[in-house]
PDB file of C-alpha atoms in Angstrom:
ATOM      1  CA  MET A   1       4.902 -19.696  23.496  1.00 97.00           C
ATOM      2  CA  ALA A   2       5.900 -18.476  19.756  1.00 98.00           C
ATOM      3  CA  VAL A   3       3.569 -16.616  17.940  1.00 98.00           C
ATOM      4  CA  VAL A   4       4.620 -16.697  14.163  1.00 98.00           C
ATOM      5  CA  GLY A   5       3.597 -13.636  12.304  1.00 97.00           C
ATOM      6  CA  PRO A   6       3.983 -10.027  13.457  1.00 95.00           C
ATOM      7  CA  GLY A   7       1.104  -8.540  11.677  1.00 94.00           C
ATOM      8  CA  ALA A   8      -1.500  -6.711  13.813  1.00 94.00           C
ATOM      9  CA  LEU A   9      -3.124  -9.641  15.313  1.00 96.00           C
ATOM     10  CA  GLY A  10       0.126 -11.387  15.668  1.00 97.00           C
ATOM     11  CA  ARG A  11       1.351  -8.404  17.924  1.00 97.00           C
ATOM     12  CA  VAL A  12      -1.817  -8.070  20.002  1.00 97.00           C
ATOM     13  CA  PHE A  13      -1.291 -11.911  20.910  1.00 98.00           C
ATOM     14  CA  ALA A  14       2.344 -11.835  21.407  1.00 98.00           C
ATOM     15  CA  ALA A  15       1.797  -8.521  23.684  1.00 97.00           C
ATOM     16  CA  ARG A  16      -0.932 -10.096  25.835  1.00 97.00           C
ATOM     17  CA  LEU A  17       0.825 -13.519  26.112  1.00 98.00           C
ATOM     18  CA  ALA A  18       4.034 -12.005  27.012  1.00 97.00           C
ATOM     19  CA  ALA A  19       2.350 -10.749  30.034  1.00 95.00           C
ATOM     20  CA  VAL A  20       1.766 -14.351  31.495  1.00 97.00           C
ATOM     21  CA  VAL A  21       4.155 -16.627  29.915  1.00 97.00           C
ATOM     22  CA  PRO A  22       7.478 -16.224  28.107  1.00 97.00           C
ATOM     23  CA  THR A  23       6.646 -15.511  24.527  1.00 98.00           C
ATOM     24  CA  ALA A  24       8.854 -14.920  21.189  1.00 97.00           C
ATOM     25  CA  LEU A  25       7.219 -13.013  18.246  1.00 98.00           C
ATOM     26  CA  VAL A  26       8.783 -14.621  15.073  1.00 98.00           C
ATOM     27  CA  ALA A  27       9.156 -12.520  11.867  1.00 96.00           C
ATOM     28  CA  ARG A  28       9.877 -13.783   8.472  1.00 93.00           C
ATOM     29  CA  SER A  29      13.671 -12.773   8.645  1.00 94.00           C
ATOM     30  CA  ARG A  30      16.240 -11.443  10.668  1.00 93.00           C
ATOM     31  CA  GLU A  31      16.135  -8.134   9.452  1.00 93.00           C
ATOM     32  CA  ARG A  32      12.189  -7.604   9.857  1.00 92.00           C
ATOM     33  CA  ALA A  33      12.981  -8.959  13.301  1.00 94.00           C
ATOM     34  CA  ALA A  34      15.277  -5.983  14.037  1.00 92.00           C
ATOM     35  CA  GLU A  35      13.101  -3.570  12.809  1.00 89.00           C
ATOM     36  CA  LEU A  36      10.127  -4.871  15.341  1.00 89.00           C
ATOM     37  CA  GLY A  37      12.552  -5.113  18.354  1.00 87.00           C
ATOM     38  CA  GLU A  38      12.488  -1.603  19.119  1.00 88.00           C
ATOM     39  CA  GLY A  39       8.756  -2.228  20.048  1.00 92.00           C
ATOM     40  CA  PHE A  40       5.528  -0.861  18.907  1.00 94.00           C
ATOM     41  CA  GLU A  41       2.734   1.210  20.340  1.00 96.00           C
ATOM     42  CA  LEU A  42      -0.392  -0.702  20.970  1.00 96.00           C
ATOM     43  CA  VAL A  43      -3.897   0.960  21.560  1.00 96.00           C
ATOM     44  CA  HIS A  44      -6.148  -1.238  23.704  1.00 94.00           C
ATOM     45  CA  PRO A  45      -9.692  -1.416  22.982  1.00 92.00           C
ATOM     46  CA  SER A  46     -10.610   0.694  25.853  1.00 93.00           C
ATOM     47  CA  GLY A  47      -8.436   3.498  24.088  1.00 93.00           C
ATOM     48  CA  ARG A  48      -5.434   3.301  26.410  1.00 95.00           C
ATOM     49  CA  SER A  49      -2.144   3.305  24.790  1.00 95.00           C
ATOM     50  CA  GLU A  50       1.106   1.654  25.756  1.00 95.00           C
ATOM     51  CA  ARG A  51       4.734   1.242  24.234  1.00 95.00           C
ATOM     52  CA  VAL A  52       5.098  -2.625  24.102  1.00 94.00           C
ATOM     53  CA  ARG A  53       8.218  -4.630  23.687  1.00 94.00           C
ATOM     54  CA  VAL A  54       8.174  -8.267  22.878  1.00 95.00           C
ATOM     55  CA  PRO A  55      11.348 -10.403  22.009  1.00 96.00           C
ATOM     56  CA  VAL A  56      11.418 -10.835  18.214  1.00 97.00           C
ATOM     57  CA  PHE A  57      13.317 -13.263  16.101  1.00 97.00           C
ATOM     58  CA  GLY A  58      13.830 -14.287  12.803  1.00 96.00           C
ATOM     59  CA  PRO A  59      13.100 -17.970  11.999  1.00 95.00           C
ATOM     60  CA  GLU A  60      16.375 -19.230  12.430  1.00 94.00           C
ATOM     61  CA  GLU A  61      17.007 -17.676  15.642  1.00 94.00           C
ATOM     62  CA  ALA A  62      13.889 -18.110  17.626  1.00 96.00           C
ATOM     63  CA  PRO A  63      13.848 -20.422  20.454  1.00 96.00           C
ATOM     64  CA  PRO A  64      11.796 -23.584  21.039  1.00 97.00           C
ATOM     65  CA  ALA A  65       8.382 -23.265  22.571  1.00 98.00           C
ATOM     66  CA  ARG A  66       5.695 -25.285  23.874  1.00 98.00           C
ATOM     67  CA  TRP A  67       3.062 -24.121  21.544  1.00 98.00           C
ATOM     68  CA  ALA A  68       3.413 -22.073  18.568  1.00 98.00           C
ATOM     69  CA  VAL A  69       0.170 -19.701  17.179  1.00 98.00           C
ATOM     70  CA  VAL A  70       0.379 -19.071  13.380  1.00 98.00           C
ATOM     71  CA  LEU A  71      -1.058 -15.465  12.355  1.00 98.00           C
ATOM     72  CA  VAL A  72       0.299 -14.889   8.933  1.00 97.00           C
ATOM     73  CA  LYS A  73      -1.613 -13.886   5.868  1.00 94.00           C
ATOM     74  CA  GLY A  74      -2.695 -17.215   3.999  1.00 94.00           C
ATOM     75  CA  PRO A  75      -0.097 -17.153   1.032  1.00 94.00           C
ATOM     76  CA  ASP A  76       2.329 -17.366   3.709  1.00 96.00           C
ATOM     77  CA  THR A  77       0.882 -20.487   5.340  1.00 97.00           C
ATOM     78  CA  GLU A  78       3.423 -22.960   4.484  1.00 97.00           C
ATOM     79  CA  ALA A  79       6.752 -20.974   5.144  1.00 96.00           C
ATOM     80  CA  ALA A  80       5.061 -20.305   8.552  1.00 97.00           C
ATOM     81  CA  ALA A  81       3.916 -23.525   9.439  1.00 98.00           C
ATOM     82  CA  ARG A  82       7.504 -25.206   8.734  1.00 97.00           C
ATOM     83  CA  VAL A  83       8.849 -22.615  11.161  1.00 97.00           C
ATOM     84  CA  ALA A  84       6.234 -23.098  13.809  1.00 98.00           C
ATOM     85  CA  GLY A  85       6.462 -26.863  13.402  1.00 96.00           C
ATOM     86  CA  GLY A  86      10.262 -26.645  14.056  1.00 96.00           C
ATOM     87  CA  LEU A  87       9.741 -24.810  17.149  1.00 97.00           C
ATOM     88  CA  ALA A  88       6.710 -26.102  18.897  1.00 97.00           C
ATOM     89  CA  ARG A  89       6.873 -29.275  21.215  1.00 96.00           C
ATOM     90  CA  GLU A  90       3.457 -29.926  21.916  1.00 97.00           C
ATOM     91  CA  GLY A  91       1.529 -28.173  19.194  1.00 97.00           C
ATOM     92  CA  VAL A  92       0.654 -25.719  16.170  1.00 98.00           C
ATOM     93  CA  LEU A  93      -2.312 -23.733  16.286  1.00 98.00           C
ATOM     94  CA  SER A  94      -3.475 -21.713  13.273  1.00 98.00           C
ATOM     95  CA  LEU A  95      -6.084 -18.606  13.778  1.00 98.00           C
ATOM     96  CA  GLN A  96      -5.797 -17.326  10.457  1.00 96.00           C
ATOM     97  CA  ASN A  97      -8.589 -16.372   7.988  1.00 93.00           C
ATOM     98  CA  GLY A  98      -9.834 -18.773   5.244  1.00 94.00           C
ATOM     99  CA  TRP A  99      -9.276 -22.279   5.403  1.00 96.00           C
ATOM    100  CA  VAL A 100      -5.629 -23.672   5.741  1.00 96.00           C
ATOM    101  CA  ARG A 101      -6.108 -26.985   7.905  1.00 94.00           C
ATOM    102  CA  GLU A 102      -4.699 -29.394   5.192  1.00 94.00           C
ATOM    103  CA  ARG A 103      -1.777 -27.075   4.008  1.00 96.00           C
ATOM    104  CA  LEU A 104      -0.841 -26.127   7.771  1.00 96.00           C
ATOM    105  CA  ARG A 105      -0.579 -29.894   8.615  1.00 96.00           C
ATOM    106  CA  ALA A 106       1.442 -30.929   5.460  1.00 96.00           C
ATOM    107  CA  ALA A 107       3.919 -28.081   6.083  1.00 97.00           C
ATOM    108  CA  ALA A 108       4.230 -28.305  10.003  1.00 96.00           C
ATOM    109  CA  GLY A 109       5.289 -31.954   9.837  1.00 91.00           C
ATOM    110  CA  GLU A 110       4.355 -34.972  12.371  1.00 91.00           C
ATOM    111  CA  GLY A 111       5.240 -35.399  16.032  1.00 91.00           C
ATOM    112  CA  ARG A 112       3.128 -32.614  17.472  1.00 94.00           C
ATOM    113  CA  LEU A 113      -0.745 -31.342  17.364  1.00 97.00           C
ATOM    114  CA  VAL A 114      -1.508 -29.319  14.374  1.00 97.00           C
ATOM    115  CA  ASP A 115      -4.922 -27.950  13.690  1.00 97.00           C
ATOM    116  CA  GLN A 116      -6.643 -24.776  12.905  1.00 97.00           C
ATOM    117  CA  GLY A 117      -8.937 -22.702  15.321  1.00 98.00           C
ATOM    118  CA  ALA A 118     -11.143 -19.802  14.834  1.00 97.00           C
ATOM    119  CA  THR A 119     -11.168 -16.104  16.407  1.00 96.00           C
ATOM    120  CA  THR A 120     -13.299 -13.152  16.298  1.00 93.00           C
ATOM    121  CA  ALA A 121     -10.256 -11.027  17.879  1.00 93.00           C
ATOM    122  CA  ALA A 122      -9.724  -8.210  15.702  1.00 89.00           C
ATOM    123  CA  ALA A 123      -6.782  -5.625  15.224  1.00 90.00           C
ATOM    124  CA  MET A 124      -5.496  -3.315  12.672  1.00 88.00           C
ATOM    125  CA  ARG A 125      -2.478  -0.922  12.090  1.00 87.00           C
ATOM    126  CA  GLU A 126      -3.422   2.576  11.845  1.00 84.00           C
ATOM    127  CA  ALA A 127      -0.786   5.448  11.584  1.00 78.00           C
ATOM    128  CA  GLY A 128       1.812   3.403  12.768  1.00 84.00           C
ATOM    129  CA  ARG A 129       0.058   2.237  15.751  1.00 93.00           C
ATOM    130  CA  THR A 130      -1.190  -1.355  16.451  1.00 95.00           C
ATOM    131  CA  VAL A 131      -4.606  -1.076  17.181  1.00 93.00           C
ATOM    132  CA  TRP A 132      -6.519  -3.755  19.361  1.00 94.00           C
ATOM    133  CA  VAL A 133     -10.037  -3.405  18.148  1.00 89.00           C
ATOM    134  CA  ALA A 134     -11.873  -6.153  20.167  1.00 88.00           C
ATOM    135  CA  ALA A 135     -10.646  -9.020  22.322  1.00 90.00           C
ATOM    136  CA  GLY A 136     -13.518 -11.275  20.803  1.00 91.00           C
ATOM    137  CA  GLU A 137     -13.350 -15.038  21.515  1.00 95.00           C
ATOM    138  CA  THR A 138     -11.221 -17.881  20.332  1.00 97.00           C
ATOM    139  CA  TRP A 139     -12.208 -21.419  19.878  1.00 98.00           C
ATOM    140  CA  LEU A 140      -9.429 -24.269  19.773  1.00 98.00           C
ATOM    141  CA  PRO A 141      -9.815 -27.941  19.360  1.00 98.00           C
ATOM    142  CA  PRO A 142     -10.362 -29.950  22.592  1.00 97.00           C
ATOM    143  CA  ALA A 143      -6.666 -31.110  22.418  1.00 97.00           C
ATOM    144  CA  PHE A 144      -5.503 -27.558  22.642  1.00 98.00           C
ATOM    145  CA  ALA A 145      -7.017 -27.216  26.181  1.00 98.00           C
ATOM    146  CA  ALA A 146      -3.750 -25.955  27.738  1.00 98.00           C
ATOM    147  CA  LEU A 147      -3.031 -23.298  25.261  1.00 98.00           C
ATOM    148  CA  ALA A 148      -6.865 -22.082  25.572  1.00 98.00           C
ATOM    149  CA  GLU A 149      -6.182 -21.677  29.389  1.00 98.00           C
ATOM    150  CA  ARG A 150      -3.153 -19.436  28.246  1.00 98.00           C
ATOM    151  CA  LEU A 151      -4.904 -17.409  26.036  1.00 98.00           C
ATOM    152  CA  THR A 152      -7.770 -16.767  28.567  1.00 98.00           C
ATOM    153  CA  GLU A 153      -5.290 -15.771  31.256  1.00 98.00           C
ATOM    154  CA  ALA A 154      -3.805 -13.133  28.942  1.00 97.00           C
ATOM    155  CA  GLY A 155      -7.036 -11.494  28.422  1.00 96.00           C
ATOM    156  CA  LEU A 156      -7.870 -13.238  24.969  1.00 97.00           C
ATOM    157  CA  PRO A 157     -11.125 -15.422  26.004  1.00 97.00           C
ATOM    158  CA  ALA A 158     -10.493 -19.003  24.557  1.00 98.00           C
ATOM    159  CA  ALA A 159     -12.376 -22.250  24.719  1.00 98.00           C
ATOM    160  CA  ALA A 160     -11.103 -25.744  23.658  1.00 98.00           C
ATOM    161  CA  THR A 161     -14.353 -27.272  22.484  1.00 96.00           C
ATOM    162  CA  PRO A 162     -15.757 -29.544  19.895  1.00 94.00           C
ATOM    163  CA  GLU A 163     -17.627 -26.591  18.521  1.00 93.00           C
ATOM    164  CA  VAL A 164     -14.661 -25.477  16.904  1.00 95.00           C
ATOM    165  CA  ALA A 165     -15.634 -27.157  13.688  1.00 92.00           C
ATOM    166  CA  ALA A 166     -19.099 -24.953  13.538  1.00 94.00           C
ATOM    167  CA  ARG A 167     -17.018 -21.897  14.416  1.00 95.00           C
ATOM    168  CA  ARG A 168     -14.471 -22.384  11.611  1.00 95.00           C
ATOM    169  CA  LEU A 169     -17.046 -22.962   9.076  1.00 96.00           C
ATOM    170  CA  GLU A 170     -18.991 -19.757  10.445  1.00 96.00           C
ATOM    171  CA  LYS A 171     -16.002 -17.709  10.197  1.00 96.00           C
ATOM    172  CA  LEU A 172     -15.440 -18.874   6.745  1.00 97.00           C
ATOM    173  CA  ALA A 173     -18.794 -17.942   5.749  1.00 98.00           C
ATOM    174  CA  VAL A 174     -18.586 -14.342   7.128  1.00 97.00           C
ATOM    175  CA  ASN A 175     -15.296 -14.353   5.260  1.00 97.00           C
ATOM    176  CA  LEU A 176     -16.613 -15.388   2.019  1.00 98.00           C
ATOM    177  CA  VAL A 177     -19.013 -12.507   2.076  1.00 98.00           C
ATOM    178  CA  VAL A 178     -17.244  -9.441   3.903  1.00 98.00           C
ATOM    179  CA  ASN A 179     -13.893  -9.758   2.177  1.00 98.00           C
ATOM    180  CA  PRO A 180     -14.236 -10.092  -1.147  1.00 98.00           C
ATOM    181  CA  LEU A 181     -17.496  -7.988  -1.405  1.00 98.00           C
ATOM    182  CA  THR A 182     -15.924  -4.996   0.271  1.00 98.00           C
ATOM    183  CA  ALA A 183     -12.741  -5.304  -1.819  1.00 97.00           C
ATOM    184  CA  VAL A 184     -14.431  -5.067  -5.149  1.00 98.00           C
ATOM    185  CA  LEU A 185     -16.777  -2.480  -4.043  1.00 98.00           C
ATOM    186  CA  ASP A 186     -14.243  -0.621  -2.056  1.00 97.00           C
ATOM    187  CA  VAL A 187     -16.515   0.083   0.903  1.00 98.00           C
ATOM    188  CA  PRO A 188     -16.024  -0.223   4.712  1.00 96.00           C
ATOM    189  CA  ASN A 189     -17.736  -3.189   6.160  1.00 96.00           C
ATOM    190  CA  GLY A 190     -20.767  -1.181   7.147  1.00 97.00           C
ATOM    191  CA  GLY A 191     -21.446  -0.252   3.459  1.00 98.00           C
ATOM    192  CA  LEU A 192     -22.678  -3.648   3.002  1.00 98.00           C
ATOM    193  CA  LEU A 193     -25.757  -3.002   5.132  1.00 98.00           C
ATOM    194  CA  GLU A 194     -27.082  -0.375   2.658  1.00 97.00           C
ATOM    195  CA  PRO A 195     -30.346  -1.455   1.512  1.00 97.00           C
ATOM    196  CA  GLU A 196     -29.042  -1.412  -2.249  1.00 97.00           C
ATOM    197  CA  LEU A 197     -26.205  -3.972  -1.183  1.00 98.00           C
ATOM    198  CA  TRP A 198     -28.049  -6.534   1.140  1.00 98.00           C
ATOM    199  CA  PRO A 199     -29.970  -8.416  -1.328  1.00 98.00           C
ATOM    200  CA  THR A 200     -26.464  -9.135  -2.782  1.00 98.00           C
ATOM    201  CA  VAL A 201     -25.135 -10.426   0.634  1.00 98.00           C
ATOM    202  CA  ARG A 202     -28.332 -12.585   0.885  1.00 98.00           C
ATOM    203  CA  ASP A 203     -27.702 -13.923  -2.586  1.00 99.00           C
ATOM    204  CA  LEU A 204     -23.981 -14.647  -1.860  1.00 99.00           C
ATOM    205  CA  VAL A 205     -25.012 -16.679   1.170  1.00 99.00           C
ATOM    206  CA  LEU A 206     -27.789 -18.522  -0.276  1.00 99.00           C
ATOM    207  CA  GLU A 207     -25.415 -19.718  -3.232  1.00 99.00           C
ATOM    208  CA  MET A 208     -22.662 -20.806  -0.779  1.00 99.00           C
ATOM    209  CA  HIS A 209     -24.629 -22.243   2.174  1.00 98.00           C
ATOM    210  CA  PRO A 210     -25.105 -25.784   0.423  1.00 98.00           C
ATOM    211  CA  VAL A 211     -21.680 -26.213  -0.313  1.00 98.00           C
ATOM    212  CA  LEU A 212     -20.495 -25.061   3.363  1.00 98.00           C
ATOM    213  CA  ALA A 213     -23.205 -27.170   5.031  1.00 97.00           C
ATOM    214  CA  ALA A 214     -21.933 -30.368   3.100  1.00 97.00           C
ATOM    215  CA  ARG A 215     -18.284 -29.829   4.974  1.00 96.00           C
ATOM    216  CA  GLY A 216     -19.940 -29.566   8.569  1.00 94.00           C
ATOM    217  CA  PRO A 217     -22.209 -28.036  10.962  1.00 93.00           C
ATOM    218  CA  LEU A 218     -23.529 -24.629   9.715  1.00 95.00           C
ATOM    219  CA  PRO A 219     -26.475 -22.153  10.914  1.00 95.00           C
ATOM    220  CA  ASP A 220     -29.613 -22.212   8.487  1.00 97.00           C
ATOM    221  CA  PRO A 221     -29.264 -19.375   5.885  1.00 98.00           C
ATOM    222  CA  GLU A 222     -31.483 -16.567   7.704  1.00 98.00           C
ATOM    223  CA  THR A 223     -29.628 -17.232  11.144  1.00 97.00           C
ATOM    224  CA  LEU A 224     -26.203 -16.859   9.076  1.00 97.00           C
ATOM    225  CA  LEU A 225     -27.441 -13.776   7.521  1.00 98.00           C
ATOM    226  CA  GLY A 226     -28.204 -12.373  10.944  1.00 97.00           C
ATOM    227  CA  ARG A 227     -24.874 -12.995  12.163  1.00 95.00           C
ATOM    228  CA  ILE A 228     -23.253 -11.610   9.355  1.00 97.00           C
ATOM    229  CA  ARG A 229     -25.401  -8.446   9.879  1.00 97.00           C
ATOM    230  CA  ARG A 230     -24.476  -8.205  13.384  1.00 95.00           C
ATOM    231  CA  VAL A 231     -20.643  -8.662  12.482  1.00 93.00           C
ATOM    232  CA  LEU A 232     -21.004  -5.605   9.798  1.00 95.00           C
ATOM    233  CA  ALA A 233     -22.914  -3.703  12.378  1.00 94.00           C
ATOM    234  CA  ALA A 234     -20.034  -3.981  15.069  1.00 88.00           C
ATOM    235  CA  THR A 235     -17.397  -3.516  12.398  1.00 88.00           C
ATOM    236  CA  ALA A 236     -19.115  -0.731  10.404  1.00 92.00           C
ATOM    237  CA  ALA A 237     -16.335   1.717  10.398  1.00 88.00           C
ATOM    238  CA  ASN A 238     -13.750  -0.879   9.716  1.00 89.00           C
ATOM    239  CA  THR A 239     -11.742  -1.730   6.258  1.00 91.00           C
ATOM    240  CA  SER A 240     -11.685  -5.628   5.734  1.00 94.00           C
ATOM    241  CA  SER A 241      -7.966  -6.984   5.429  1.00 93.00           C
ATOM    242  CA  MET A 242      -8.795  -7.775   1.633  1.00 95.00           C
ATOM    243  CA  ARG A 243     -10.035  -4.305   0.959  1.00 95.00           C
ATOM    244  CA  ALA A 244      -6.628  -2.985   2.526  1.00 92.00           C
ATOM    245  CA  ASP A 245      -4.545  -5.766   0.839  1.00 93.00           C
ATOM    246  CA  VAL A 246      -5.920  -4.742  -2.589  1.00 94.00           C
ATOM    247  CA  ARG A 247      -5.616  -1.165  -2.188  1.00 92.00           C
ATOM    248  CA  ALA A 248      -2.279  -1.510  -1.290  1.00 89.00           C
ATOM    249  CA  GLY A 249      -1.398  -3.957  -3.893  1.00 89.00           C
ATOM    250  CA  ARG A 250      -0.346  -6.635  -1.631  1.00 90.00           C
ATOM    251  CA  PRO A 251      -1.271 -10.584  -2.061  1.00 92.00           C
ATOM    252  CA  THR A 252      -4.786 -11.179  -0.671  1.00 95.00           C
ATOM    253  CA  GLU A 253      -6.223 -14.115   0.893  1.00 96.00           C
ATOM    254  CA  ILE A 254      -8.789 -14.820  -2.197  1.00 97.00           C
ATOM    255  CA  GLU A 255      -7.391 -18.248  -2.608  1.00 97.00           C
ATOM    256  CA  GLU A 256      -7.672 -19.406   1.165  1.00 97.00           C
ATOM    257  CA  ILE A 257     -11.212 -17.790   1.128  1.00 98.00           C
ATOM    258  CA  THR A 258     -13.192 -18.016  -2.182  1.00 99.00           C
ATOM    259  CA  GLY A 259     -10.593 -20.305  -3.757  1.00 98.00           C
ATOM    260  CA  VAL A 260     -11.547 -23.142  -1.164  1.00 98.00           C
ATOM    261  CA  LEU A 261     -15.158 -22.647  -1.522  1.00 99.00           C
ATOM    262  CA  LEU A 262     -15.105 -22.956  -5.473  1.00 99.00           C
ATOM    263  CA  ALA A 263     -12.934 -26.027  -5.127  1.00 98.00           C
ATOM    264  CA  TRP A 264     -15.525 -27.465  -2.662  1.00 98.00           C
ATOM    265  CA  GLY A 265     -18.203 -26.602  -5.200  1.00 98.00           C
ATOM    266  CA  ARG A 266     -16.365 -28.297  -8.044  1.00 98.00           C
ATOM    267  CA  ALA A 267     -15.956 -31.411  -5.913  1.00 98.00           C
ATOM    268  CA  GLY A 268     -19.415 -31.564  -5.253  1.00 97.00           C
ATOM    269  CA  GLY A 269     -20.603 -30.602  -8.649  1.00 97.00           C
ATOM    270  CA  ARG A 270     -22.142 -27.387  -7.778  1.00 97.00           C
ATOM    271  CA  ALA A 271     -21.626 -24.181  -9.669  1.00 97.00           C
ATOM    272  CA  LEU A 272     -21.376 -20.895  -7.630  1.00 99.00           C
ATOM    273  CA  PRO A 273     -21.465 -18.143 -10.140  1.00 99.00           C
ATOM    274  CA  ARG A 274     -21.523 -15.317  -7.756  1.00 99.00           C
ATOM    275  CA  HIS A 275     -18.557 -16.222  -5.699  1.00 99.00           C
ATOM    276  CA  GLU A 276     -16.624 -17.081  -9.031  1.00 99.00           C
ATOM    277  CA  ALA A 277     -17.564 -13.610 -10.320  1.00 98.00           C
ATOM    278  CA  LEU A 278     -15.974 -11.945  -7.115  1.00 98.00           C
ATOM    279  CA  TYR A 279     -12.984 -14.458  -6.881  1.00 98.00           C
ATOM    280  CA  ARG A 280     -11.999 -13.051 -10.615  1.00 97.00           C
ATOM    281  CA  MET A 281     -12.748  -9.365  -9.921  1.00 97.00           C
ATOM    282  CA  VAL A 282     -10.373  -9.654  -6.813  1.00 97.00           C
ATOM    283  CA  ARG A 283      -7.709 -11.120  -8.672  1.00 94.00           C
ATOM    284  CA  ALA A 284      -8.037  -8.474 -11.409  1.00 94.00           C
ATOM    285  CA  LEU A 285      -8.128  -5.714  -8.950  1.00 92.00           C
ATOM    286  CA  LYS A 286      -4.985  -6.962  -7.396  1.00 73.00           C
ATOM    287  CA  GLN A 287      -3.388  -6.778 -10.704  1.00 70.00           C
ATOM    288  CA  VAL A 288      -4.460  -3.590 -11.645  1.00 67.00           C
ATOM    289  CA  HIS A 289      -3.246  -1.962  -8.580  1.00 62.00           C
ATOM    290  CA  ARG A 290       0.015  -3.432  -8.793  1.00 61.00           C
ATOM    291  CA  GLY A 291       0.004  -2.112 -12.474  1.00 58.00           C
ATOM    292  CA  GLU A 292       0.038  -5.465 -13.866  1.00 57.00           C
ATOM    293  CA  PRO A 293      -1.462  -6.584 -17.218  1.00 53.00           C
ATOM    294  CA  LEU A 294      -4.604  -8.630 -16.560  1.00 50.00           C
ATOM    295  CA  GLU A 295      -4.398 -12.247 -17.078  1.00 53.00           C
ATOM    296  CA  GLU A 296      -6.487 -13.421 -20.396  1.00 46.00           C
TER     297      GLU A 296
END
């Protein structure tokens, strides 16, 4: 097994999988692999903490694997997919945020299964530790049934099901609201539940729903709003990944999330002014935090 991407969630998946099957964690470079080779502190959802060591490799040194799970940020998709495609004999599965299926398949190459699943597993890095927030649930395409069994055995509940198409779109819908809005407003997830902000959440859902529904199965707007409300309540104190990236001046996943929606809207002849405004603001904030001049 190979896990490509040693971020917080990648570390959790690698640590759990290593307990049931030989697993390699693949970093972007040999130097980064050496840094991670000393291990890391993993805090479980129960609060229990342990020191974990998983074999970590640079992309050139990583051993072949039956499966490769891609857990990198959206901008790194192509590079990670090329590495994963070179390692995996049977299949490459992305569990990334946003929508990267087409880019993943183009970069990973032929001769193996390549697709994107969806997961509600959550983790974050905090004060030098990797905090496993929730095991969540993971949905894989039916052809990845053997990988789903391994994930479940490792304590990461997973199912290989045709419902993965709906789960992918639903996760994208949640990300389309939570990530850019918390980044622009600089609030934790629970801040979006405030009475003054909830109408904005509703407006974003109503605007994007026809575009997403044209791409596959999706709950009706009211049901989707209810699910977003539950996600926000369950993660109220959390900082979204996009908010954290903007604050740190790192590249965001705005292209893989809102950029994809806007492209779909253009293809269908539908304007998305609220999402367009968020897209522009996130891009501007990234430049401000980096100290770069704003684009004209």
